[in-house]
Amino acid sequence: MNWLYDSVEPRVMDEDMLKLAVGEQGPRDEAGQLARQEGILFKDVLSLRLDFQNILRIDSLWQFENLRKLQLDNNIIEKIEGLERLVHLVWLDLSFNNIEAIEGLDTLVNLEDLSLFNNRISKIDSLDALVKLQVLSLGNNEISHMMNIIYLRRFKDLRTLSLSGNPIAEEEDYKMFICAYLPDLVYLDFRRIDDHMKELAEIKHQYGIDELKQRENLIQAQLDDERAQQEELEEHKASFVERLNGSFLFDSMYAEDVEGNKLAHLPGVSELGLTYKDKFVIVCLNIFEYGLKQQEKRKVELDTFNECVQEAIQENREQGKRRIAKFEETHLLSLNAIRDESEVTNLEMKVAEHSKDITELFNMLMTLEMQLVEQLEETINTFERNIMDLVALFIENVQSLMAQCRDLENHHHEKLLEISINTLEKILKGELDEDLPYDVRALFVDKDTIVNAVGTSHDLHLLKIDNREDELVTRTNSWCSHLVDAIHKDEIMRNRRRVKEIHQYVDHVQNELDNLECSEIID
Amino acid sequence: MEVLKEKVEEEEEAEREEAAVRAERGEKVVRPMEVQREEAPMTQEMLRDLEKKLSDIEMAIPEKLSTFTKDTIDISKLPLSYQSNTLKEEHLLQVADSFSCQYSHLCPDRVPLFLHPLNECEVPKFVSTTIRPTLMPYPELYNWDSCAQFVSDFLSMVPLPDPLKPPSHLYSPTTVLKYQEGNCFDFSTLLCSMLLGAGYDAYCVNGYGSQDMCQMDLTRDVCPLTVKHQEVVQEEEKVPPKKYAIKPPRDLTSRFQQEQETKKQEEIKAEEERRLREEQERLLDVEKAKTDPLHGLRVHSWVLVLSGKREVPESFFIDPFTARSYSTQDDHFLGIESLWNHKNYWVNMQDCWNCCKDLVFDLGDPVRWEYLLLGTEKSHLSLTEEDEDGLNDDDDMENLGKEDEDKSFDMPPSWVEQIEISPEAFETRCPNGKKVIQYKRAKLEKWAPYLNSNGLVCRLTTYEDLECTKTLEIKEWFQNREDMLELKHIDKSTGLNVDYFKPGHLQALRVHSYKSMQPETDRIMEFYDRARVDGLVKREETSKTMTEYYRGRSDFLSYRHVSFGDRVKKLSLNSAESNPRPIVKITERFARNPEQPADEDVAERVFLISEERIQLRYHCRDDHITASKREFLRRSEVDNKGNKIVMTPDMCISFEVEPMEHTKKLLYQYKAMMKLKNEEKLSRHQAWESELEVLEILKLREEEEEEHRLTISIYDTKRNEKSKEYREAMERVMHEEHLRQVEAQLDYLAPFLAQLPPSEKMTRWQAMRVKDECLSDFKQRLIDKANLIQARFEKETQELQKQQQWYQENQVTLTVEDEDLYLSYCSQAMFRIRILEQRLNRHKELAPLKYLALEEKLYKDPRLVEFMKVFV
């Protein structure tokens, strides 16, 4: 076949070629006449066939946003590319090309049927995104390693697979292996797999499969765990008290505190540190629990608010619909009456009457809408007030709890200072029994040094606590303001949409009447 | 007894006072006790005498009143317990007599007690022993209401011989069941037996009832079937307003005007109410019964069910005639003399001046209820702790006062045989399977299943007037119909017929209401939509329209309305029979398809066929109040060059809530129109099919009405012919099989073994002898048989030879007939001879084989085998 490629000039996929193909494959007969009249937009095309065109490079397909089926078989394509925009693609045929690697399919999440028959592919990969894959044709390629099959286990919907004509198909265990490792497969190499075969294969490869399954399960469990943790953290973040349900804050205080760690070697400090830590963690836990509770409260508040607003909107909408339905009945009747009327004066009267009706409808709908707007505005304001209060209360309480932390720190600081000075005195007197590490001993040269060291540690701790507090407060406040803004914005958008809709409808009705009038006059 | 006396005296005093009060009131009602005052102290003999007299009188009563006398009862077949009394029963009768004596002595102004009427064999039996508690084997008879209904259906009512006295005879429930007739005492005895068997705390009551009740006159009662269930309007619970519920817009109407309006409304309403009340009063006057001169004297018997057992929350009465339950305060029950169950007998010592309204049914209270036998039933003491001591003292004192024999005596077992109701009788229910009950403005007729060939089991006719002349409506209930017809409701005033079907009709019909069976008239058919492929729920027809409602379809069609035009007269005659009405308009509505966006999901589709227009209305989006619309004109036009215009922008008028680009294209519109054209064709076809189906159903219904075939359950062994035949065939086969087996098991050795001394072990010699004897015997039989055949053969041949001889001698003189006779004889004889010869040969062949077979069999015989082994 190679001589063909040599003899024929590779062609470029350009606008003309696509237009031609679209035109050829578009609607026929009367519909085709119409289509030619007004032209077909590429984004309306659902299916496109570009076979035997000697295409070397896939290009210019970005306009076909809604394409479902694409056939590019029997070309000389060497690389899969330019398909990123075709996210709705269900069927892709790239058989009889010169493709060497599977790539560029990461956005085609809807793909169900993929044919790469008769190419030069040696490895199955980069198909992770195709979760809906059902049919995979990879015959006449250069796949030589059995382990490629295991990669296919992730496609839960895969039912049909063809791999004949590959080096692996020559292997004696080929069928058994595939049947064993892909138990959901129904057709292999265009033949149905019989149950007997499946059983045999399963028995033969039982150990391998069990091992594999075990590993897969482990990985899956790990993933699940991670996800659960992540979710929990997210939830805590939403309550603004993440990582306060343990010693995280305390540990972070000491993480960068060189002096503090050094001082821990002093006699009595480690015990002091332990009690300090316990107390500190208890306060943190208090904050954490309080935060969760408050979050729950805010959620309930928000839910009731949303529910009520939805109810109000629904009620209003029902009213509107009723009005329109009622109007529509009279509208049809009066249109017919106007159409049948021959007397000019009567006609005019009727037209006038009907346009009055229309105006009335418009006024009615607008009144309804304005009423709703007023009602909602009031409700939203109440809600805003309440949520602000809630948030303020939350912040206040958290701040007082944080103050407790600070008190603890101060207390600890004093104790530590006392011990340090005592130790210094002892050292100066040479009465110290224990051996202190050299770098710790270096601190105890004079009083200033040791006081400074303890002070630095203290400052650092306070800074950490302040930072955490600031973070919490700012985030809470920004959440609140965002929420309120979003609610206001939503309401405004809703109002605008509704007003637009009413206008549009009334215009349409008025137009109908006008058209009728015009035609009457012309008649 | 002293206490009793005191009580009576007290009561009498009270009575006197009351009498005075009553006299003041001018009450006409005479108390039952007072009537009998003259007869006061009554001796045993007198009682007996009276009873005898009464029974004599009963004999003289014309047949019309009561055909159910003891003449018609076959006494001879009744068991012994019916015909005589046991010692214990005699004893009981004595106790009862003495009780009655004392009672009549103490309460001379009360009627004698109903204690031991005669049974069907003229033997006095105590009433309590006539009750035979029996639990029926039918699960339907487990509850009191169904039991009572059964009794009232099963028996036909015979009035008391004397409406003012209890009857002289009380037949056993078995006899009553057998003859399906009885008076109120028979009814209540039977019902009480069944209720006691089912675990209720039931009592037979002897008392006084209203005239309607005693005569089972229901003409003043509303038929329970006509009472419509009043729909309980469930008040929707008001949800407390939520925190953020919006405030309603301010009400700007004038309050004063509203008040004026409500005032006016109220006035009108009051006026109307007054009118209604007047109307009702007028009606009541018409309906009011004549006062009964014997009010309060009519003896009646009914059943009392006390609370406590079987989760009965409150005591109530059951009238056995009508099977209705009444509260103990009901106006129909005017007084109670006594009551009894299978264990004891109680006399009411309470005053009945206010009917039964003030009675307390605390049978453990000896002041209110005087018991006959002591110590059988004490469970009814419903007293508080502190009262109990005092009462116990009372009891003790009373016990002392009682005669000694009472103390240790309990009720003898019932003399009545086990009450049995055969399945046939249970199914047939009413006597002869038919019963008619007349209610106020209604007549109820009941039939046993399968009695009517059309499956009719119940008919309720409602009348407009009290005299029951103008029929208002007829309701007929059916059972076991093959077409699953359950209820037929004919409204005479409107002429509307409504048929109700159970699930399982051939066309899944559920309700069919019509005025005539002619097609293209007003009718409504409802269907079991889940049984139909097309999910049709209802089809309404008028002469010009057909409306269909669907449910659960995959294409979300929920409604189709077809309007027909006038039928066009066809010129050609040959296609006259299939001339469908032209369809003017088809309206179809669809439910929301959640998979499609609202703008593309059609809600309503109108095909204006005569105008060649198609209107589409789409579903409304969730947050919108207007819906998209589209209208297609499918007139095909030709432009000035003569070419057909495929599509022009004015052929499609559309209003879109959110204008979209692609829908503006002519191609899109053209495709949509083409699709709609196809769908129009389909809809028209479906409308036509629906019409055909209506015709088919009507035809089917007519056929079913004519045939009215009944279904028979495969478990119904009596009626199901097929299963009966099959069963009989099976039985026959079994029987034959059995015979064959018996034959196969024929024991050759039995006669020979019998000769041996029994129960001794056989010796080998004996065994050998048995075997040899058996064989020789068999040999002998074979030889005998051969000889027999031989003898017959010889006899036949001799006869033939004789005939031949005779023939040859008289050949010349013979007539043609004789010759024929001779010839036929010859051929027959030859045939016989030949057969005999064959049989002989066969016997000769088979005999040795048979002999050998027997020998072998004997060798293998388990009784001989051990000896034979050694022998072999």
Tab-separated table of C-alpha atoms in Angstrom, chain A residues 27 30-31 33-35 37-39 41 43-44 301 304-305 307-308 311-312 314 317 320-321 324 328 365 371 375-376 378-379 382-383 386 497-498 501-502 504-505 508, chain B residues 242-249 613 615 617 620-627 629 631 644 646-647 653-659 661-662 664-668 670-671 674:
chain	number	residue	atom	x	y	z
A	27	PRO	CA	-29.450	16.831	3.620
A	30	GLU	CA	-35.949	19.585	-0.737
A	31	ALA	CA	-34.129	19.947	2.507
A	33	GLN	CA	-32.263	22.801	-1.572
A	34	LEU	CA	-32.985	24.777	1.549
A	35	ALA	CA	-29.608	23.938	2.987
A	37	GLN	CA	-30.008	28.303	0.017
A	38	GLU	CA	-28.902	29.348	3.433
A	39	GLY	CA	-25.708	27.384	3.948
A	41	LEU	CA	-22.911	26.109	9.731
A	43	LYS	CA	-21.352	23.741	14.349
A	44	ASP	CA	-24.688	22.249	13.315
A	301	GLU	CA	-30.339	30.000	58.367
A	304	THR	CA	-34.557	28.452	55.384
A	305	PHE	CA	-33.874	31.679	53.604
A	307	GLU	CA	-36.431	27.832	50.774
A	308	CYS	CA	-38.608	30.777	51.566
A	311	GLU	CA	-41.390	29.423	47.617
A	312	ALA	CA	-42.139	33.051	47.089
A	314	GLN	CA	-42.683	29.815	42.725
A	317	ARG	CA	-44.541	32.389	38.968
A	320	GLY	CA	-48.015	34.866	36.436
A	321	LYS	CA	-48.634	31.671	34.541
A	324	ILE	CA	-50.964	34.465	30.996
A	328	GLU	CA	-54.070	33.613	26.033
A	365	LEU	CA	-47.452	41.172	35.259
A	371	GLN	CA	-44.500	43.294	44.359
A	375	GLN	CA	-41.131	41.440	49.229
A	376	LEU	CA	-37.846	39.791	48.442
A	378	GLU	CA	-37.359	43.047	52.618
A	379	THR	CA	-36.648	39.388	53.241
A	382	THR	CA	-33.682	40.693	57.188
A	383	PHE	CA	-31.522	37.803	56.255
A	386	ASN	CA	-29.298	38.109	60.766
A	497	ARG	CA	-34.766	38.316	33.355
A	498	ARG	CA	-38.370	38.386	34.337
A	501	GLU	CA	-39.434	38.087	29.524
A	502	ILE	CA	-42.572	40.073	30.176
A	504	GLN	CA	-40.727	40.128	25.106
A	505	TYR	CA	-44.014	38.366	25.518
A	508	HIS	CA	-44.859	39.402	20.671
B	242	LYS	CA	-41.127	30.322	58.273
B	243	LYS	CA	-38.624	32.810	59.430
B	244	TYR	CA	-38.083	34.347	56.054
B	245	ALA	CA	-41.561	33.918	54.612
B	246	ILE	CA	-42.466	36.935	52.562
B	247	LYS	CA	-45.116	39.260	53.797
B	248	PRO	CA	-48.306	39.296	51.795
B	249	PRO	CA	-49.098	42.479	49.920
B	613	ARG	CA	-52.226	24.282	10.493
B	615	GLN	CA	-49.713	24.634	16.568
B	617	ARG	CA	-46.747	24.965	22.594
B	620	CYS	CA	-42.459	26.383	30.402
B	621	ARG	CA	-39.002	26.667	31.845
B	622	ASP	CA	-38.642	26.352	35.548
B	623	ASP	CA	-38.004	30.016	36.120
B	624	HIS	CA	-40.198	31.470	33.390
B	625	ILE	CA	-43.797	32.367	33.111
B	626	THR	CA	-44.112	32.235	29.355
B	627	ALA	CA	-43.642	29.279	27.080
B	629	LYS	CA	-44.898	28.674	20.764
B	631	GLU	CA	-47.214	27.587	14.415
B	644	LYS	CA	-43.082	24.283	-5.545
B	646	VAL	CA	-40.474	24.274	-0.113
B	647	MET	CA	-40.408	26.597	2.800
B	653	ILE	CA	-44.481	31.759	13.113
B	654	SER	CA	-42.722	31.264	16.351
B	655	PHE	CA	-42.378	32.930	19.671
B	656	GLU	CA	-39.360	31.946	21.651
B	657	VAL	CA	-38.740	32.775	25.233
B	658	GLU	CA	-35.027	32.856	24.621
B	659	PRO	CA	-34.420	33.319	20.930
B	661	GLU	CA	-29.968	30.911	16.427
B	662	HIS	CA	-30.448	27.509	14.940
B	664	LYS	CA	-34.427	30.505	12.871
B	665	LYS	CA	-33.046	28.458	10.038
B	666	LEU	CA	-35.433	27.366	7.388
B	667	LEU	CA	-33.818	23.954	7.306
B	668	TYR	CA	-34.591	23.399	10.952
B	670	TYR	CA	-38.552	22.419	7.407
B	671	LYS	CA	-37.333	19.349	9.210
B	674	MET	CA	-41.789	17.229	7.993
